[in-house]
Each structure stands twice: as structure tokens, then as C-alpha cells.
Amino acid sequence: MNFKSQLDHPIFSVITKASKELNQDVYVIGGFVRDLLLQRDFKKDIDIVAIGNGIDLALKVSELLPNKPKVQIFKTYGTAMLRYKEIDIEFVGARKESYNHDSRNPLVENGTLEDDQNRRDFTINALAFSLNESNFGELIDPFNGLSDLENKIIKTPLNPDITYSDDPLRMMRAIRFASQLDFEIERESLDAIQRNNERIKIISGERIVDELNKILSTNKPSIGFLHLYKTGLLDIILPELTALNNVEEIEGQTHKNNFYHTLEVVDNICPNTDDVWLRWAALLHDIGKAPTKKFNKKQGWTFHGHEFLGGKMVKKIFERLHMPLNNKLKFVQKMVMMSSRPIVLSEDIVTDSAVRRLVFDAGEDVDDLMTLCEADITTKNPAKFKKYHNNFDIVRRKIIEVEERDKVRNFQPPISGEEIMELFNLKPSREIGILKEAVKEAILEGEIPNEYQAAYDFVLARATKLGLKKVTK
């Protein structure tokens, strides 16, 4: 089967010419081939395998290209990379790999194309097109990967137990591809993931999070997370999440299954945001419910303080998985800790004061918070669903009205602490803090507008009650 007509990017003819000059056989392999056959947009990267020295091939290709793009060389791995017309092209010599039990880093030796295809994770990623002049565009498919593409199957080229034990990250990659492509994982391969799930413990948090981010970035992340759950990987990686899959009944009263509810919330939020960190917030928004769950006869099941505890648990998860401990962490924490605020607000009469406090506390993230809370409505009762969303519409309109009038998003007090000190000839003291807090509360409660003169007059009146006198100049 020949795909010559589809390899029309000019880079391929240059690679063919370079390989001929070096007397090397050369192939394009992996994701580019898979996505071309699936008629998907490829991700601007191409993997090239040379039967020989990949670095030499990269240098020769650069020499033949206009402007001679810089070649990045990674001698340790025997690879090289160059960028041409916004495409990253990686060159590697065909290789054979073997593993020891304690590491996913293989022992590498030179090999044939067959050796290189054997070491690939899945049959759909072992497909290769020849770039050699004699059979340019011919598909090399030793594992019937084309058939697996057509049948939407994720399958390993060799024994899945060996494939997954050698490099346990492949278990998560299998699940990620199933989620990204909406493919099924072959039964034996899925069982092998379950048998080898403990091997994931040798993989770094950074690598695991990279795969989790890719699963969260799919159109329906629940596909991936259900596979992670059913294979036992999720219980090792995110036990805080699997702890939610525990429904109890006392005196005939049960609570909803917060694990499946969480997956529904994540799916719900995806059409409304591509922000992976907001999707993380959706994934973790209820993790505080398992440790705070209690039952009493008057209220039934309660989860008091789950948002606050959940925010603290978020930090522990980020630390454990070596996730960024910067503004990304703070954002996810804020979303989790505030995740019930708009819902509570929408159940009541929506007052300006409550909306001002919501905007004040959420700041620039208030719109993301509303998006999260709308995704959190998973009731199957049509009347309740409609009521909540109608109320959220009211809250959103109120946010716009209040912000236009009162400007409390990223609030800055209209009168500064320095000016208060100067007014009353004070040094830094408790009274300054009391007056500043009083101004903020008066604005949030709507007692005074968020304007300088109103705040100035308010401070003078409140200072009198504290026994302070304005200094006359």
C-alpha cells in the first residue's frame, strides 16, 4: 500500500535526498503516520528513523535546507532535532531496547527498522512510511496497525505484560490514546494494565501529570479516568479521588456517588473551557467530601467544611505529584475553596451585597468560578436543572451590574493607609487596620459607594468613634 501522494510536504523530499547521499534507509514513523491515516491534524512534529546515524542525517538535511536551520544534538540519546516551517523534526537511528526492572530508561543498541518497530508502545504507533527513493510512500505495517486504526483498537505490538512492565508510563499512554481518539483498549492489554498497575510507582510525578493533563484536555476526560479507575491506576495516583466512590446508607438515607458526579462535572466543563487548570479544579472540587462526611438524624448526610479541607488537600496533591507550586496551585485551590459559593448564592435571593463579596473574593477568577459551578449542576430533575441555571444567569447579570457600579474586582481601597495616618497623625497601628477594614466592609455592604470622597467622609465619622481627631494644618 503506497501513500506517496499524501507525503507532499517539501521536507520529505529533502530527507530522501539527504539519506541517499549518506546511503542510509530512512522512514517516517509514529504519531505523524497515525494521524495522517486517521486524517487528523498532526501536532507539528515528525519522527524520522534512520538505519544508521540519525544525527548525521539531521546535519545533512539541515545542509540541504534553505537558511540551514540549527540542529539540536542530544548525544546521550543519539538523537537530533531541527525546526523547519514551524515543524519540529526529530531524527534517531533505529535501535533495539532492553530494560531492567527498576527503571523505564532502556539500554539501547543499534538495530533494524524491525527492532525499532518492536520497541514501539502500540501497533498504531509502529506504522512507518518509507522515504527511500525506491519505494517512497510505502506503508510498513508488521503488526496490522492499519487494521487496528480502522477498528479503533489500542494494542501493544508484543506481549502487553512485557511492554507495560518495561515502561509503565505506556499504561497511561494507552489510556490517554483511548480517551483522545475514542478507541477501545484491547481486552488482554487492559487486563495487563491491571496486572502491572503497581509498576506505575517507578514513574516520576512529572511524567504522570503530563499524561493526566493530556487526558484532561480531551473532549470527554471521563473515558480516561474510568479506565484509570477500573485498572487500579487511579487509586495509586489520586487516592483522594477514588475515596469519593463510596456510598453509604444510614436509616434509609444515602448520598450521591461523588466520584461519578465528579467525572460528570469534568465532562460538563469541557465544552466551556480549554484551561487545563480549571479542568483540574473540576476534578478536585469535591475531594474534601470523603474525609468530612458525617450523618445526623436532623440533617442527614453533611460535608461541612469540605471546600476548605479540599483546598488544603489540593496543595498536598500538587506537592506529591511535583506539580507547579505557583499561581496554578493558587488558582486551583481558590476554585476548590470557593466552589460552593455561587451555588449557595443561587439558592437564595441574589443580593448586591452577596454578589459584591463573591466578586471581591474571586477577583479576576470570578468568571471561571461561575463556569465551574454551572458544570457542577448534575441533577437529573429537569425542573431543578432549569431553576439552577436560570438563577446562575441572574447571578452573572448581577456580577456585571455590581462590577460596573462598584468596581470591587481586584479591590483597592479608595483611601490608603498612608493617607489615614497623615489625616490623624498616626504611626502604623491597630487603628489603621480597623479603619481600612471598616471602609472595605462599608463598600461591600453597599453602605457607601466605592469612591474617594465617600470613603474619606466615612473614615472621618468612624475615626470620631475611635476617639481620633483630624489634624488641622
Short mmCIF file of C-alpha atoms in Angstrom, two decimals:
data_model
loop_
_atom_site.label_atom_id
_atom_site.label_comp_id
_atom_site.label_asym_id
_atom_site.label_seq_id
_atom_site.Cartn_x
_atom_site.Cartn_y
_atom_site.Cartn_z
CA MET A 1 0.00 0.00 0.00
CA ASN A 2 1.55 3.29 -1.10
CA PHE A 3 0.82 6.75 0.29
CA LYS A 4 3.28 8.72 -1.84
CA SER A 5 0.70 11.34 -2.81
CA GLN A 6 0.00 12.16 0.85
CA LEU A 7 3.64 12.79 1.73
CA ASP A 8 3.59 16.09 -0.10
CA HIS A 9 5.34 18.26 2.49
CA PRO A 10 8.64 19.51 0.98
CA ILE A 11 10.65 18.29 3.99
CA PHE A 12 10.19 14.66 2.94
CA SER A 13 11.87 15.04 -0.46
CA VAL A 14 14.81 16.78 1.26
CA ILE A 15 15.12 13.90 3.77
CA THR A 16 15.03 11.42 0.87
CA LYS A 17 17.84 13.29 -0.89
CA ALA A 18 19.93 13.50 2.31
CA SER A 19 19.53 9.79 3.07
CA LYS A 20 20.55 8.90 -0.50
CA GLU A 21 23.71 10.98 -0.18
CA LEU A 22 24.52 9.20 3.10
CA ASN A 23 23.50 5.80 1.70
CA GLN A 24 21.02 5.28 4.58
CA ASP A 25 17.50 3.88 4.57
CA VAL A 26 15.04 6.26 6.23
CA TYR A 27 11.43 6.18 7.42
CA VAL A 28 8.83 8.46 8.98
CA ILE A 29 7.19 6.70 11.91
CA GLY A 30 4.83 7.14 14.85
CA GLY A 31 2.29 9.85 15.51
CA PHE A 32 2.61 11.63 12.16
CA VAL A 33 1.82 8.40 10.30
CA ARG A 34 -1.03 7.51 12.65
CA ASP A 35 -2.65 10.94 12.38
CA LEU A 36 -2.22 11.12 8.61
CA LEU A 37 -4.01 7.78 8.25
CA LEU A 38 -6.74 8.98 10.64
CA GLN A 39 -6.96 12.23 8.65
CA ARG A 40 -6.30 14.20 11.83
CA ASP A 41 -4.25 17.38 12.03
CA PHE A 42 -0.80 16.34 13.15
CA LYS A 43 0.83 18.18 16.04
CA LYS A 44 3.63 19.86 14.15
CA ASP A 45 6.19 17.19 14.96
CA ILE A 46 7.61 14.40 12.83
CA ASP A 47 9.73 11.41 13.93
CA ILE A 48 12.32 10.16 11.45
CA VAL A 49 14.13 6.82 11.86
CA ALA A 50 17.40 6.25 10.03
CA ILE A 51 19.01 2.87 9.60
CA GLY A 52 22.33 4.29 10.68
CA ASN A 53 23.24 7.53 12.40
CA GLY A 54 20.27 9.85 12.99
CA ILE A 55 22.48 12.80 13.97
CA ASP A 56 24.41 12.60 10.69
CA LEU A 57 21.11 12.56 8.78
CA ALA A 58 19.82 15.64 10.65
CA LEU A 59 23.02 17.56 9.85
CA LYS A 60 22.80 16.61 6.17
CA VAL A 61 19.09 17.62 5.99
CA SER A 62 19.95 20.99 7.55
CA GLU A 63 22.73 21.47 5.00
CA LEU A 64 20.25 20.91 2.14
CA LEU A 65 17.51 23.18 3.52
CA PRO A 66 17.25 26.92 2.83
CA ASN A 67 18.73 29.00 5.68
CA LYS A 68 20.32 25.83 7.12
CA PRO A 69 18.25 25.59 10.33
CA LYS A 70 20.13 24.95 13.56
CA VAL A 71 20.37 21.29 14.60
CA GLN A 72 19.97 20.47 18.29
CA ILE A 73 22.03 17.40 19.10
CA PHE A 74 21.38 15.08 22.07
CA LYS A 75 24.41 12.80 22.03
CA THR A 76 23.34 10.84 25.12
CA TYR A 77 20.22 9.65 23.32
CA GLY A 78 21.68 9.57 19.82
CA THR A 79 19.01 11.95 18.57
CA ALA A 80 18.88 15.31 16.85
CA MET A 81 16.17 17.84 16.13
CA LEU A 82 15.65 20.74 13.76
CA ARG A 83 12.77 23.11 13.12
CA TYR A 84 11.55 23.80 9.60
CA LYS A 85 8.45 25.85 8.70
CA GLU A 86 7.11 25.59 12.29
CA ILE A 87 7.51 21.81 12.32
CA ASP A 88 9.84 20.04 14.77
CA ILE A 89 11.58 17.11 13.09
CA GLU A 90 13.38 14.57 15.30
CA PHE A 91 15.96 12.19 13.85
CA VAL A 92 17.04 8.98 15.54
CA GLY A 93 18.95 5.92 14.47
CA ALA A 94 16.93 2.68 14.50
CA ARG A 95 17.51 0.99 17.82
CA LYS A 96 16.90 -2.06 19.90
CA GLU A 97 15.99 -1.68 23.58
CA SER A 98 16.18 -3.76 26.73
CA TYR A 99 15.11 -2.85 30.25
CA ASN A 100 15.95 -3.61 33.85
CA HIS A 101 13.19 -3.89 36.43
CA ASP A 102 13.91 -0.71 38.39
CA SER A 103 13.86 1.82 35.58
CA ARG A 104 11.89 2.80 32.48
CA ASN A 105 15.12 4.05 30.88
CA PRO A 106 16.20 1.37 28.39
CA LEU A 107 19.61 0.01 27.46
CA VAL A 108 19.94 0.93 23.80
CA GLU A 109 21.88 -0.57 20.89
CA ASN A 110 21.76 -0.04 17.15
CA GLY A 111 19.06 -2.01 15.38
CA THR A 112 16.96 -2.56 12.30
CA LEU A 113 13.65 -0.99 11.36
CA GLU A 114 12.01 -4.16 12.66
CA ASP A 115 13.78 -3.73 16.03
CA ASP A 116 12.62 -0.11 16.15
CA GLN A 117 9.01 -1.04 15.42
CA ASN A 118 9.14 -3.81 18.04
CA ARG A 119 10.05 -1.27 20.74
CA ARG A 120 7.04 0.98 19.97
CA ASP A 121 4.26 1.19 22.54
CA PHE A 122 1.23 0.41 20.32
CA THR A 123 0.59 -1.08 16.91
CA ILE A 124 -0.94 2.21 15.71
CA ASN A 125 2.31 3.98 16.63
CA ALA A 126 4.55 1.39 14.96
CA LEU A 127 3.33 2.25 11.46
CA ALA A 128 6.01 3.68 9.15
CA PHE A 129 6.22 5.19 5.67
CA SER A 130 9.33 4.63 3.60
CA LEU A 131 11.10 7.81 2.49
CA ASN A 132 13.57 5.85 0.33
CA GLU A 133 13.70 6.66 -3.35
CA SER A 134 12.99 3.07 -4.42
CA ASN A 135 9.69 2.69 -2.53
CA PHE A 136 8.81 6.21 -1.33
CA GLY A 137 5.44 6.28 0.48
CA GLU A 138 5.17 2.52 1.04
CA LEU A 139 3.49 1.60 4.35
CA ILE A 140 5.48 -0.78 6.58
CA ASP A 141 2.99 -2.38 8.95
CA PRO A 142 4.31 -5.55 10.64
CA PHE A 143 1.66 -5.65 13.40
CA ASN A 144 -1.53 -4.90 11.42
CA GLY A 145 -1.66 -1.43 12.92
CA LEU A 146 -3.71 -0.18 9.98
CA SER A 147 -6.41 -2.73 10.84
CA ASP A 148 -6.29 -1.59 14.50
CA LEU A 149 -6.70 2.01 13.33
CA GLU A 150 -9.74 1.07 11.27
CA ASN A 151 -11.22 -0.94 14.17
CA LYS A 152 -10.31 1.72 16.77
CA ILE A 153 -8.19 -0.61 18.90
CA ILE A 154 -5.27 0.18 21.24
CA LYS A 155 -2.98 -2.84 21.27
CA THR A 156 0.70 -3.45 22.03
CA PRO A 157 2.96 -4.88 19.29
CA LEU A 158 4.41 -7.51 21.63
CA ASN A 159 3.29 -9.17 24.89
CA PRO A 160 1.47 -6.40 26.82
CA ASP A 161 2.78 -7.60 30.20
CA ILE A 162 6.34 -7.09 28.95
CA THR A 163 5.51 -3.81 27.19
CA TYR A 164 3.89 -2.30 30.30
CA SER A 165 6.34 -3.72 32.82
CA ASP A 166 9.32 -2.44 30.79
CA ASP A 167 7.93 1.10 30.60
CA PRO A 168 4.94 1.56 32.95
CA LEU A 169 4.18 5.01 31.55
CA ARG A 170 2.83 3.15 28.49
CA MET A 171 -0.15 2.11 30.64
CA MET A 172 -1.16 5.74 30.99
CA ARG A 173 -0.39 6.41 27.33
CA ALA A 174 -2.74 3.58 26.33
CA ILE A 175 -5.50 5.16 28.39
CA ARG A 176 -4.69 8.63 27.08
CA PHE A 177 -4.88 7.48 23.44
CA ALA A 178 -8.16 5.70 24.15
CA SER A 179 -9.50 8.96 25.55
CA GLN A 180 -8.05 11.20 22.81
CA LEU A 181 -9.05 9.02 19.86
CA ASP A 182 -12.18 7.42 21.35
CA PHE A 183 -10.60 3.97 20.83
CA GLU A 184 -11.07 0.76 22.82
CA ILE A 185 -8.13 -0.83 24.64
CA GLU A 186 -7.80 -4.48 23.63
CA ARG A 187 -9.07 -6.75 26.42
CA GLU A 188 -5.75 -8.54 27.02
CA SER A 189 -3.95 -5.20 27.03
CA LEU A 190 -6.43 -3.74 29.52
CA ASP A 191 -6.05 -6.78 31.80
CA ALA A 192 -2.26 -6.42 31.58
CA ILE A 193 -2.51 -2.81 32.77
CA GLN A 194 -4.43 -4.01 35.81
CA ARG A 195 -1.89 -6.76 36.47
CA ASN A 196 1.01 -4.32 36.23
CA ASN A 197 -0.55 -1.24 37.85
CA GLU A 198 1.88 -1.21 40.80
CA ARG A 199 4.71 -0.63 38.33
CA ILE A 200 3.45 2.96 37.87
CA LYS A 201 5.19 3.75 41.18
CA ILE A 202 8.58 3.93 39.42
CA ILE A 203 7.34 6.75 37.16
CA SER A 204 8.00 10.36 38.18
CA GLY A 205 5.15 12.64 39.16
CA GLU A 206 6.01 15.00 36.30
CA ARG A 207 5.53 12.23 33.69
CA ILE A 208 2.28 11.09 35.28
CA VAL A 209 0.92 14.64 35.40
CA ASP A 210 1.84 15.18 31.75
CA GLU A 211 -0.42 12.24 30.82
CA LEU A 212 -3.16 13.37 33.22
CA ASN A 213 -3.08 16.83 31.61
CA LYS A 214 -3.49 15.25 28.19
CA ILE A 215 -6.43 13.15 29.40
CA LEU A 216 -7.99 16.24 30.99
CA SER A 217 -7.52 18.08 27.69
CA THR A 218 -9.66 15.61 25.74
CA ASN A 219 -13.28 16.26 24.84
CA LYS A 220 -14.54 13.69 27.36
CA PRO A 221 -11.98 13.06 30.13
CA SER A 222 -14.29 10.64 31.97
CA ILE A 223 -13.33 7.97 29.39
CA GLY A 224 -9.71 8.13 30.52
CA PHE A 225 -10.44 8.47 34.23
CA LEU A 226 -12.81 5.49 34.20
CA HIS A 227 -10.06 3.40 32.60
CA LEU A 228 -7.60 4.67 35.22
CA TYR A 229 -10.10 3.74 37.93
CA LYS A 230 -11.00 0.28 36.61
CA THR A 231 -7.35 -0.72 36.11
CA GLY A 232 -6.41 0.37 39.65
CA LEU A 233 -4.02 3.10 38.47
CA LEU A 234 -6.15 5.95 39.82
CA ASP A 235 -6.13 4.51 43.34
CA ILE A 236 -2.32 4.68 43.26
CA ILE A 237 -2.07 8.11 41.59
CA LEU A 238 -5.05 10.00 43.09
CA PRO A 239 -6.48 8.05 46.04
CA GLU A 240 -8.26 11.25 47.15
CA LEU A 241 -10.45 10.88 44.07
CA THR A 242 -11.23 7.16 44.38
CA ALA A 243 -12.16 7.71 48.04
CA LEU A 244 -15.25 9.51 46.71
CA ASN A 245 -16.56 6.25 45.23
CA ASN A 246 -18.14 5.16 48.49
CA VAL A 247 -21.90 5.48 49.01
CA GLU A 248 -23.27 4.76 52.49
CA GLU A 249 -26.82 4.29 53.72
CA ILE A 250 -27.96 5.04 57.27
CA GLU A 251 -31.61 4.90 58.32
CA GLY A 252 -32.65 4.72 54.70
CA GLN A 253 -30.74 7.86 53.71
CA THR A 254 -27.98 7.75 51.13
CA HIS A 255 -25.84 10.43 49.49
CA LYS A 256 -24.89 10.72 45.83
CA ASN A 257 -21.79 8.98 44.49
CA ASN A 258 -19.35 11.88 44.44
CA PHE A 259 -16.81 10.04 42.27
CA TYR A 260 -19.13 9.61 39.29
CA HIS A 261 -20.57 13.05 39.97
CA THR A 262 -17.03 14.48 39.72
CA LEU A 263 -16.40 12.82 36.35
CA GLU A 264 -19.69 14.24 35.10
CA VAL A 265 -18.66 17.74 36.27
CA VAL A 266 -15.33 17.42 34.41
CA ASP A 267 -17.13 16.38 31.22
CA ASN A 268 -19.66 19.20 31.68
CA ILE A 269 -16.97 21.87 31.94
CA CYS A 270 -15.02 20.81 28.84
CA PRO A 271 -17.24 22.48 26.18
CA ASN A 272 -16.85 25.78 28.08
CA THR A 273 -13.10 25.92 28.75
CA ASP A 274 -9.80 24.62 27.35
CA ASP A 275 -7.97 25.74 30.50
CA VAL A 276 -6.48 22.53 31.91
CA TRP A 277 -6.17 24.11 35.38
CA LEU A 278 -9.87 24.90 35.52
CA ARG A 279 -10.47 21.30 34.48
CA TRP A 280 -8.16 20.24 37.35
CA ALA A 281 -10.36 22.33 39.67
CA ALA A 282 -13.42 20.46 38.40
CA LEU A 283 -11.63 17.14 39.01
CA LEU A 284 -10.66 18.05 42.59
CA HIS A 285 -13.58 20.25 43.64
CA ASP A 286 -15.19 17.61 45.89
CA ILE A 287 -12.13 15.77 47.26
CA GLY A 288 -12.80 17.18 50.74
CA LYS A 289 -16.15 15.36 50.92
CA ALA A 290 -14.78 11.90 51.77
CA PRO A 291 -12.98 12.97 54.98
CA THR A 292 -15.75 15.41 56.10
CA LYS A 293 -18.73 13.09 55.52
CA LYS A 294 -20.99 12.76 58.59
CA PHE A 295 -24.56 11.69 59.32
CA ASN A 296 -27.07 13.05 61.82
CA LYS A 297 -30.80 12.48 62.08
CA LYS A 298 -31.80 16.13 61.64
CA GLN A 299 -29.72 16.99 58.58
CA GLY A 300 -28.95 13.59 57.10
CA TRP A 301 -25.58 13.44 55.33
CA THR A 302 -23.39 16.51 55.65
CA PHE A 303 -19.96 17.53 54.31
CA HIS A 304 -19.31 20.63 56.41
CA GLY A 305 -16.10 22.44 55.56
CA HIS A 306 -15.28 20.15 52.63
CA GLU A 307 -14.28 23.11 50.44
CA PHE A 308 -11.73 24.41 52.97
CA LEU A 309 -10.26 20.95 53.59
CA GLY A 310 -10.31 20.26 49.85
CA GLY A 311 -8.18 23.35 49.24
CA LYS A 312 -5.57 22.06 51.71
CA MET A 313 -5.67 18.61 50.06
CA VAL A 314 -5.04 20.21 46.65
CA LYS A 315 -1.68 21.50 47.88
CA LYS A 316 -0.65 18.04 49.12
CA ILE A 317 -1.58 16.52 45.74
CA PHE A 318 0.42 19.15 43.86
CA GLU A 319 3.43 18.54 46.12
CA ARG A 320 3.20 14.76 45.84
CA LEU A 321 2.94 14.77 42.03
CA HIS A 322 5.55 17.53 41.61
CA MET A 323 3.02 19.86 40.02
CA PRO A 324 3.72 23.62 39.80
CA LEU A 325 3.57 25.22 43.25
CA ASN A 326 2.89 28.68 41.83
CA ASN A 327 -0.13 30.63 40.63
CA LYS A 328 -1.53 27.41 39.06
CA LEU A 329 -1.77 25.85 42.52
CA LYS A 330 -3.28 29.02 43.98
CA PHE A 331 -5.87 29.14 41.21
CA VAL A 332 -6.97 25.50 41.68
CA GLN A 333 -7.05 25.97 45.47
CA LYS A 334 -9.18 29.10 45.12
CA MET A 335 -11.64 27.37 42.78
CA VAL A 336 -11.97 24.37 45.11
CA MET A 337 -12.35 26.51 48.25
CA MET A 338 -14.97 28.75 46.61
CA SER A 339 -16.73 26.04 44.59
CA SER A 340 -19.97 26.16 46.60
CA ARG A 341 -20.27 29.93 46.93
CA PRO A 342 -22.22 30.71 43.73
CA ILE A 343 -24.39 27.61 44.25
CA VAL A 344 -25.41 28.80 47.72
CA LEU A 345 -25.93 32.27 46.28
CA SER A 346 -28.18 30.95 43.52
CA GLU A 347 -30.44 29.18 46.04
CA ASP A 348 -31.28 32.48 47.78
CA ILE A 349 -32.45 35.90 46.76
CA VAL A 350 -29.43 37.30 44.93
CA THR A 351 -28.47 40.44 46.87
CA ASP A 352 -26.00 43.05 45.66
CA SER A 353 -24.06 42.64 48.89
CA ALA A 354 -23.58 38.89 48.40
CA VAL A 355 -22.53 39.40 44.79
CA ARG A 356 -20.03 42.11 45.79
CA ARG A 357 -18.46 39.73 48.30
CA LEU A 358 -18.30 36.96 45.70
CA VAL A 359 -16.56 39.24 43.18
CA PHE A 360 -14.26 40.66 45.89
CA ASP A 361 -13.13 37.18 46.98
CA ALA A 362 -12.88 35.64 43.50
CA GLY A 363 -11.31 38.69 41.81
CA GLU A 364 -10.28 38.07 38.20
CA ASP A 365 -11.28 34.41 38.54
CA VAL A 366 -14.98 35.02 39.15
CA ASP A 367 -15.96 34.05 35.59
CA ASP A 368 -14.01 30.77 35.87
CA LEU A 369 -15.70 30.13 39.21
CA MET A 370 -19.13 30.58 37.64
CA THR A 371 -18.16 28.23 34.80
CA LEU A 372 -17.12 25.59 37.37
CA CYS A 373 -20.31 25.97 39.38
CA GLU A 374 -22.54 25.70 36.33
CA ALA A 375 -20.76 22.45 35.40
CA ASP A 376 -21.40 21.25 38.96
CA ILE A 377 -25.16 21.09 38.33
CA THR A 378 -25.67 17.40 37.51
CA THR A 379 -29.22 16.91 38.76
CA LYS A 380 -31.39 14.74 36.51
CA ASN A 381 -34.51 16.61 37.64
CA PRO A 382 -35.38 18.92 34.69
CA ALA A 383 -37.18 21.47 36.89
CA LYS A 384 -34.24 21.73 39.33
CA PHE A 385 -31.74 21.88 36.46
CA LYS A 386 -33.62 24.73 34.82
CA LYS A 387 -34.06 26.60 38.12
CA TYR A 388 -30.34 26.46 38.98
CA HIS A 389 -29.25 27.62 35.54
CA ASN A 390 -31.82 30.43 35.49
CA ASN A 391 -30.53 31.56 38.88
CA PHE A 392 -26.94 31.40 37.64
CA ASP A 393 -27.95 33.66 34.76
CA ILE A 394 -29.27 36.12 37.35
CA VAL A 395 -26.01 35.89 39.31
CA ARG A 396 -23.95 36.51 36.15
CA ARG A 397 -26.03 39.60 35.29
CA LYS A 398 -25.69 40.85 38.85
CA ILE A 399 -21.91 40.39 38.68
CA ILE A 400 -21.76 42.62 35.60
CA GLU A 401 -24.05 45.26 37.18
CA VAL A 402 -22.22 45.31 40.51
CA GLU A 403 -18.77 45.39 38.89
CA GLU A 404 -19.71 48.27 36.59
CA ARG A 405 -21.07 50.27 39.52
CA ASP A 406 -18.88 49.30 42.48
CA LYS A 407 -15.64 48.04 40.89
CA VAL A 408 -14.76 45.54 43.60
CA ARG A 409 -12.95 43.05 41.38
CA ASN A 410 -9.26 43.26 42.42
CA PHE A 411 -10.42 45.76 45.03
CA GLN A 412 -8.12 48.61 46.04
CA PRO A 413 -9.36 50.85 48.89
CA PRO A 414 -10.21 54.37 47.67
CA ILE A 415 -8.36 55.80 50.66
CA SER A 416 -4.95 54.42 51.60
CA GLY A 417 -3.48 53.56 54.97
CA GLU A 418 -0.80 56.22 54.46
CA GLU A 419 -3.45 58.90 53.97
CA ILE A 420 -5.33 57.77 57.09
CA MET A 421 -2.07 58.01 59.10
CA GLU A 422 -1.49 61.52 57.78
CA LEU A 423 -5.10 62.59 58.50
CA PHE A 424 -4.82 61.70 62.18
CA ASN A 425 -1.05 62.00 62.68
CA LEU A 426 -0.77 58.29 63.45
CA LYS A 427 2.09 55.84 63.24
CA PRO A 428 1.35 52.28 61.95
CA SER A 429 -1.15 50.93 64.47
CA ARG A 430 -4.21 48.77 65.06
CA GLU A 431 -6.50 51.74 64.39
CA ILE A 432 -5.30 52.00 60.78
CA GLY A 433 -6.28 48.39 60.14
CA ILE A 434 -9.66 48.89 61.82
CA LEU A 435 -10.46 51.91 59.64
CA LYS A 436 -9.32 50.26 56.41
CA GLU A 437 -11.38 47.14 57.19
CA ALA A 438 -14.40 49.31 58.05
CA VAL A 439 -14.14 51.09 54.66
CA LYS A 440 -13.94 47.77 52.83
CA GLU A 441 -16.95 46.34 54.69
CA ALA A 442 -19.00 49.51 54.12
CA ILE A 443 -18.34 49.28 50.37
CA LEU A 444 -19.11 45.55 50.21
CA GLU A 445 -22.33 46.03 52.17
CA GLY A 446 -23.36 48.91 49.92
CA GLU A 447 -23.37 51.48 52.74
CA ILE A 448 -21.09 53.78 50.70
CA PRO A 449 -20.07 53.78 47.01
CA ASN A 450 -16.54 52.76 46.04
CA GLU A 451 -15.44 56.39 45.67
CA TYR A 452 -12.78 58.53 47.34
CA GLN A 453 -14.99 61.28 48.85
CA ALA A 454 -17.48 58.79 50.29
CA ALA A 455 -14.64 56.78 51.83
CA TYR A 456 -12.97 59.94 53.15
CA ASP A 457 -16.18 61.12 54.88
CA PHE A 458 -16.78 57.61 56.23
CA VAL A 459 -13.26 57.45 57.74
CA LEU A 460 -13.73 60.83 59.45
CA ALA A 461 -17.04 59.70 61.00
CA ARG A 462 -15.69 56.29 62.08
CA ALA A 463 -12.48 57.80 63.47
CA THR A 464 -14.50 60.03 65.80
CA LYS A 465 -16.00 56.89 67.37
CA LEU A 466 -12.45 55.64 67.96
CA GLY A 467 -11.55 58.89 69.68
CA LEU A 468 -9.32 60.08 66.84
CA LYS A 469 -9.19 63.69 65.70
CA LYS A 470 -8.26 65.02 62.31
CA VAL A 471 -5.06 67.02 62.33
CA THR A 472 -5.53 70.58 61.09
CA LYS A 473 -2.70 72.12 59.12
#
